[in-house]
Structures are given as structure tokens and as C-alpha cells.
PDB file of C-alpha atoms and ligand atoms in Angstrom:
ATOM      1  CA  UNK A   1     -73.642 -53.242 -11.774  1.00  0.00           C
ATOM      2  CA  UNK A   2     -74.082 -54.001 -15.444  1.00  0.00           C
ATOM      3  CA  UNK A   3     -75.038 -57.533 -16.360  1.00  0.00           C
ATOM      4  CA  UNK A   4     -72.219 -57.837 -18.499  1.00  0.00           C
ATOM      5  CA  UNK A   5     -69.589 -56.830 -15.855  1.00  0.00           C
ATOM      6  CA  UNK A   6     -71.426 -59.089 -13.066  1.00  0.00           C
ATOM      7  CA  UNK A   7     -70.601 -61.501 -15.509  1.00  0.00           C
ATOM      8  CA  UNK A   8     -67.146 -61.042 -16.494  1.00  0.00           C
ATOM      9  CA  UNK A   9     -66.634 -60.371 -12.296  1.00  0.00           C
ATOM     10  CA  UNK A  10     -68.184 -63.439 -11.491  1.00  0.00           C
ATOM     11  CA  UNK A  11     -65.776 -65.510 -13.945  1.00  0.00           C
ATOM     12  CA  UNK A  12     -62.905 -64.541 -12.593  1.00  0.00           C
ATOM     13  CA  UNK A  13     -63.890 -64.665  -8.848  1.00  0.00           C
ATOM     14  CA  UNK A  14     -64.630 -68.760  -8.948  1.00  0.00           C
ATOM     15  CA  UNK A  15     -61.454 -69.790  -8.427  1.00  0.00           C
ATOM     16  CA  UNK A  16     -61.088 -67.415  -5.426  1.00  0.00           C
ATOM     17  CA  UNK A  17     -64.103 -68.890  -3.564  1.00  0.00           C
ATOM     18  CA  UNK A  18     -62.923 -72.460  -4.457  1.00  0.00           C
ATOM     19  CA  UNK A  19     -59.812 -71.036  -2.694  1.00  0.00           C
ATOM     20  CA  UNK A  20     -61.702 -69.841   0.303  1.00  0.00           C
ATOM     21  CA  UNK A  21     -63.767 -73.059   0.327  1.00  0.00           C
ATOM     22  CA  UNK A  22     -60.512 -75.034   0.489  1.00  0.00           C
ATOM     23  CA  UNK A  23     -58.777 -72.975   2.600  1.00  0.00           C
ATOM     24  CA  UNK A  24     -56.495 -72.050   1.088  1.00  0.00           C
ATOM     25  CA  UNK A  25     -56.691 -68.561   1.334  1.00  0.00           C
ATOM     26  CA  UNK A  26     -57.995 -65.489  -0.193  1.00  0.00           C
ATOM     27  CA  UNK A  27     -56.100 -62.079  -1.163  1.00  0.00           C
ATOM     28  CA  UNK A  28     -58.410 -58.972  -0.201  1.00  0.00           C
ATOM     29  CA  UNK A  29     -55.685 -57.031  -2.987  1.00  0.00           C
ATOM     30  CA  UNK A  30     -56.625 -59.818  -5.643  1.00  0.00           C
ATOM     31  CA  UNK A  31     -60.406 -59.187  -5.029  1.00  0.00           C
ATOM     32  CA  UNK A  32     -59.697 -55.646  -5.214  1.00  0.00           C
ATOM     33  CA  UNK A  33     -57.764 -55.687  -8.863  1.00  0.00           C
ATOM     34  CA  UNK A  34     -60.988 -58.130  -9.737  1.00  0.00           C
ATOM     35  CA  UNK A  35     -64.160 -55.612  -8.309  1.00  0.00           C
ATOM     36  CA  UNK A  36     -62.339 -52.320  -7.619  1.00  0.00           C
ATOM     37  CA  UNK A  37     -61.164 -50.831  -4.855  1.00  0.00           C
ATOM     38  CA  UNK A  38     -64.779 -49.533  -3.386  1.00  0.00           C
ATOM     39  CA  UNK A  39     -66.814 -52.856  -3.933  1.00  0.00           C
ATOM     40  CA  UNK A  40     -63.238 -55.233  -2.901  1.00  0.00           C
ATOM     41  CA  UNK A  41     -64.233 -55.858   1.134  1.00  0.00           C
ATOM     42  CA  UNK A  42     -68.331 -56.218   0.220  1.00  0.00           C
ATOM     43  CA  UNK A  43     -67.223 -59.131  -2.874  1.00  0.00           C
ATOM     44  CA  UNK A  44     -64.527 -60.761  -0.430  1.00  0.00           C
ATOM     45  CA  UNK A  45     -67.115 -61.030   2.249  1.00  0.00           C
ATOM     46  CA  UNK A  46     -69.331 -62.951  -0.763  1.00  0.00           C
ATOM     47  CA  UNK A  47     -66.784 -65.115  -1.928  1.00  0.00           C
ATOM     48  CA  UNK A  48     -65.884 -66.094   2.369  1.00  0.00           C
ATOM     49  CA  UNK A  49     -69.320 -66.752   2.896  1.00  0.00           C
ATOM     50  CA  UNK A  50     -69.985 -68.905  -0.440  1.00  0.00           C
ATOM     51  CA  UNK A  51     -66.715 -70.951   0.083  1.00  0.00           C
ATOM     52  CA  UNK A  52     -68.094 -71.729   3.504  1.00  0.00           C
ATOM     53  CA  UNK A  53     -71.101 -72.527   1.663  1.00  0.00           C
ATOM     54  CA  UNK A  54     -69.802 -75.170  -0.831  1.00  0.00           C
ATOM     55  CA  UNK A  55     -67.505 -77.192   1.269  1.00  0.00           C
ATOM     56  CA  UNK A  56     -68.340 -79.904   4.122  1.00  0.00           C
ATOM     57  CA  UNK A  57     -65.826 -80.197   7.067  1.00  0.00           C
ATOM     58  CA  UNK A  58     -65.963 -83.679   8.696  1.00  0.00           C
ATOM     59  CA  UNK A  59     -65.356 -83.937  12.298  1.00  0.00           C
ATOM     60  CA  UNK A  60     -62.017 -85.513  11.739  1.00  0.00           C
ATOM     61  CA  UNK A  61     -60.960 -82.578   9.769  1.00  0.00           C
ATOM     62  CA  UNK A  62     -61.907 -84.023   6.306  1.00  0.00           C
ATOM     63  CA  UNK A  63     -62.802 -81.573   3.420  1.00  0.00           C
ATOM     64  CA  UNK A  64     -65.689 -82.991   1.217  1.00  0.00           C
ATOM     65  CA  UNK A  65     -67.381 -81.524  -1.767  1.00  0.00           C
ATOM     66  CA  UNK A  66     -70.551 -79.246  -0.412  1.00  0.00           C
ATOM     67  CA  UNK A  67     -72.238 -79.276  -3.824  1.00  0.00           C
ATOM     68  CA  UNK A  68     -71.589 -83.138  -4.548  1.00  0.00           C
ATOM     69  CA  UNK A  69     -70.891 -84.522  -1.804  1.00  0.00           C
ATOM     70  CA  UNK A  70     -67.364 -86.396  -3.239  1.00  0.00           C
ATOM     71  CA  UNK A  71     -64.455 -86.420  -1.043  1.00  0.00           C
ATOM     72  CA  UNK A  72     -62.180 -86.751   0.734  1.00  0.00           C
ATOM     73  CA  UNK A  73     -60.076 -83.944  -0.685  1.00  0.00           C
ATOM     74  CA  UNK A  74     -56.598 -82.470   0.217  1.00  0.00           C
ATOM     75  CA  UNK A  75     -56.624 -78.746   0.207  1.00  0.00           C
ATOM     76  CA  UNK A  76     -55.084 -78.626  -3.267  1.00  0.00           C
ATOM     77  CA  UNK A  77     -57.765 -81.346  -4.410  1.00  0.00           C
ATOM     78  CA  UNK A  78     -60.799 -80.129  -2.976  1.00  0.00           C
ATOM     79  CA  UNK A  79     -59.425 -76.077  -4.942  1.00  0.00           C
ATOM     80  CA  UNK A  80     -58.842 -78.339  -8.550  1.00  0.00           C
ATOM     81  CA  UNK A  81     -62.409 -80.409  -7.931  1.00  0.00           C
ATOM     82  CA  UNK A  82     -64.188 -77.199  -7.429  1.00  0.00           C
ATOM     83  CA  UNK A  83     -63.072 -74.965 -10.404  1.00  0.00           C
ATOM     84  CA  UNK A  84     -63.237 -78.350 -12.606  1.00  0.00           C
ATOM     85  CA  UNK A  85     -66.549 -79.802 -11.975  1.00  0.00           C
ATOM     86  CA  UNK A  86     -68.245 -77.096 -10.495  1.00  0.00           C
ATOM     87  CA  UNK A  87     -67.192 -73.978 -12.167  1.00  0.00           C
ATOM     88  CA  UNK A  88     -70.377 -72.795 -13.819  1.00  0.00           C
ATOM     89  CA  UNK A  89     -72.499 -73.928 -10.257  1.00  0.00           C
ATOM     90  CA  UNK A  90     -69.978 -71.555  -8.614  1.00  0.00           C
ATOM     91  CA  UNK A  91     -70.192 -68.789 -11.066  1.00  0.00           C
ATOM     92  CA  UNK A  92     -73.907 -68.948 -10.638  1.00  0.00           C
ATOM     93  CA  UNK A  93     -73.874 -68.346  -6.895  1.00  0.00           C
ATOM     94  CA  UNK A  94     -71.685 -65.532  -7.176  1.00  0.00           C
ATOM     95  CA  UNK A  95     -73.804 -64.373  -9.888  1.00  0.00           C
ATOM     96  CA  UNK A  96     -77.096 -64.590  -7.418  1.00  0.00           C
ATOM     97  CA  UNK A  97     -74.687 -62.789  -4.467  1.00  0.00           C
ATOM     98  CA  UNK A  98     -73.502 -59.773  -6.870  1.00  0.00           C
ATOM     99  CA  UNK A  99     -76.629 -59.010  -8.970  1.00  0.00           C
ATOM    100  CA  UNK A 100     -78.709 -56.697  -7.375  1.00  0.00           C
TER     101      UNK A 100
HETATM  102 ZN1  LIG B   1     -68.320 -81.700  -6.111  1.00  0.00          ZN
END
């Protein structure tokens, strides 16, 4: 991929794996519209495995912040913390995932 569309890719899919990191769900037809059709289920696998990668799920259920450490979130809070505070951290992990 060109560095330019890795780029403009990786912009738009933060708030998707803030979704997945909060749970709050991810739309393989969303991903698609994002990275095309061919590269949809490779990029949604990505943004699964990062949102797994930036949360921290207490025993008792609690979401916390995986890159800060803040919480306890909600759902909704934990999503809005993410693409707030962390959006360019996010973008670069996607970034490091999609660039080959
Ligand atoms: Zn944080």
C-alpha cells in the first residue's frame, strides 16, 4: 500500500479499534467501505487484535485504559477516552500493523 493511503486508512480506522477495544462492536461492512473489499477481513482482524491490545479488563469486569492505565470506564467512556487522548498512539499502531 502507498504511504499516503496507509495513512489516510489508518485515520479513519481509530475510532473502529477504540470501538473494538471497548466493546462495543465492530462492522466487517464499515471496514470494508474503509480498506476495500479484498483487504476488509485481513484490516478487521488488525483493528480486533489492537483493541484487545489497548484495553485492560479487571477481574470484576472493569474496562481500564491499556495505554494509560486511567479507568474505570463505561463502554461509551472507555470509546470517547480512546479517540480523545489517544488518537495519534492508536493511529500509530495501526500504522505499524498495515505498513508492510
Ligand atoms: Zn488512556
Amino acid at each position: 500500500m502507498m504511504k499516503s493511503r496507509v495513512n489516510v486508512i489508518s485515520e479513519r480506522l481509530v475510532e473502529h479499534v477504540a470501538r473494538s477495544a471497548a466493546g462495543i462492536g465492530v462492522s466487517l461492512e464499515k471496514i470494508s467501505y474503509i480498506a476495500g473489499s479484498k483487504r476488509a477481513q485481513i484490516i478487521y482482524d488488525i483493528v480486533k487484535g489492537l483493541g484487545r491490545r489497548i484495553v485492560l479488563v479487571h477481574g470484576n469486569g472493569a474496562l481500564y485504559c491499556g495505554l494509560c492505565k486511567k479507568g474505570p470506564f463505561t463502554k461509551r467512556g472507555l470509546y470517547l477516552h480512546l479517540v480523545r487522548r489517544h488518537r495519534y498512539d492508536i493511529k500509530q499502531l495501526i500504522i505499524a500493523e498495515i505498513s508492510d
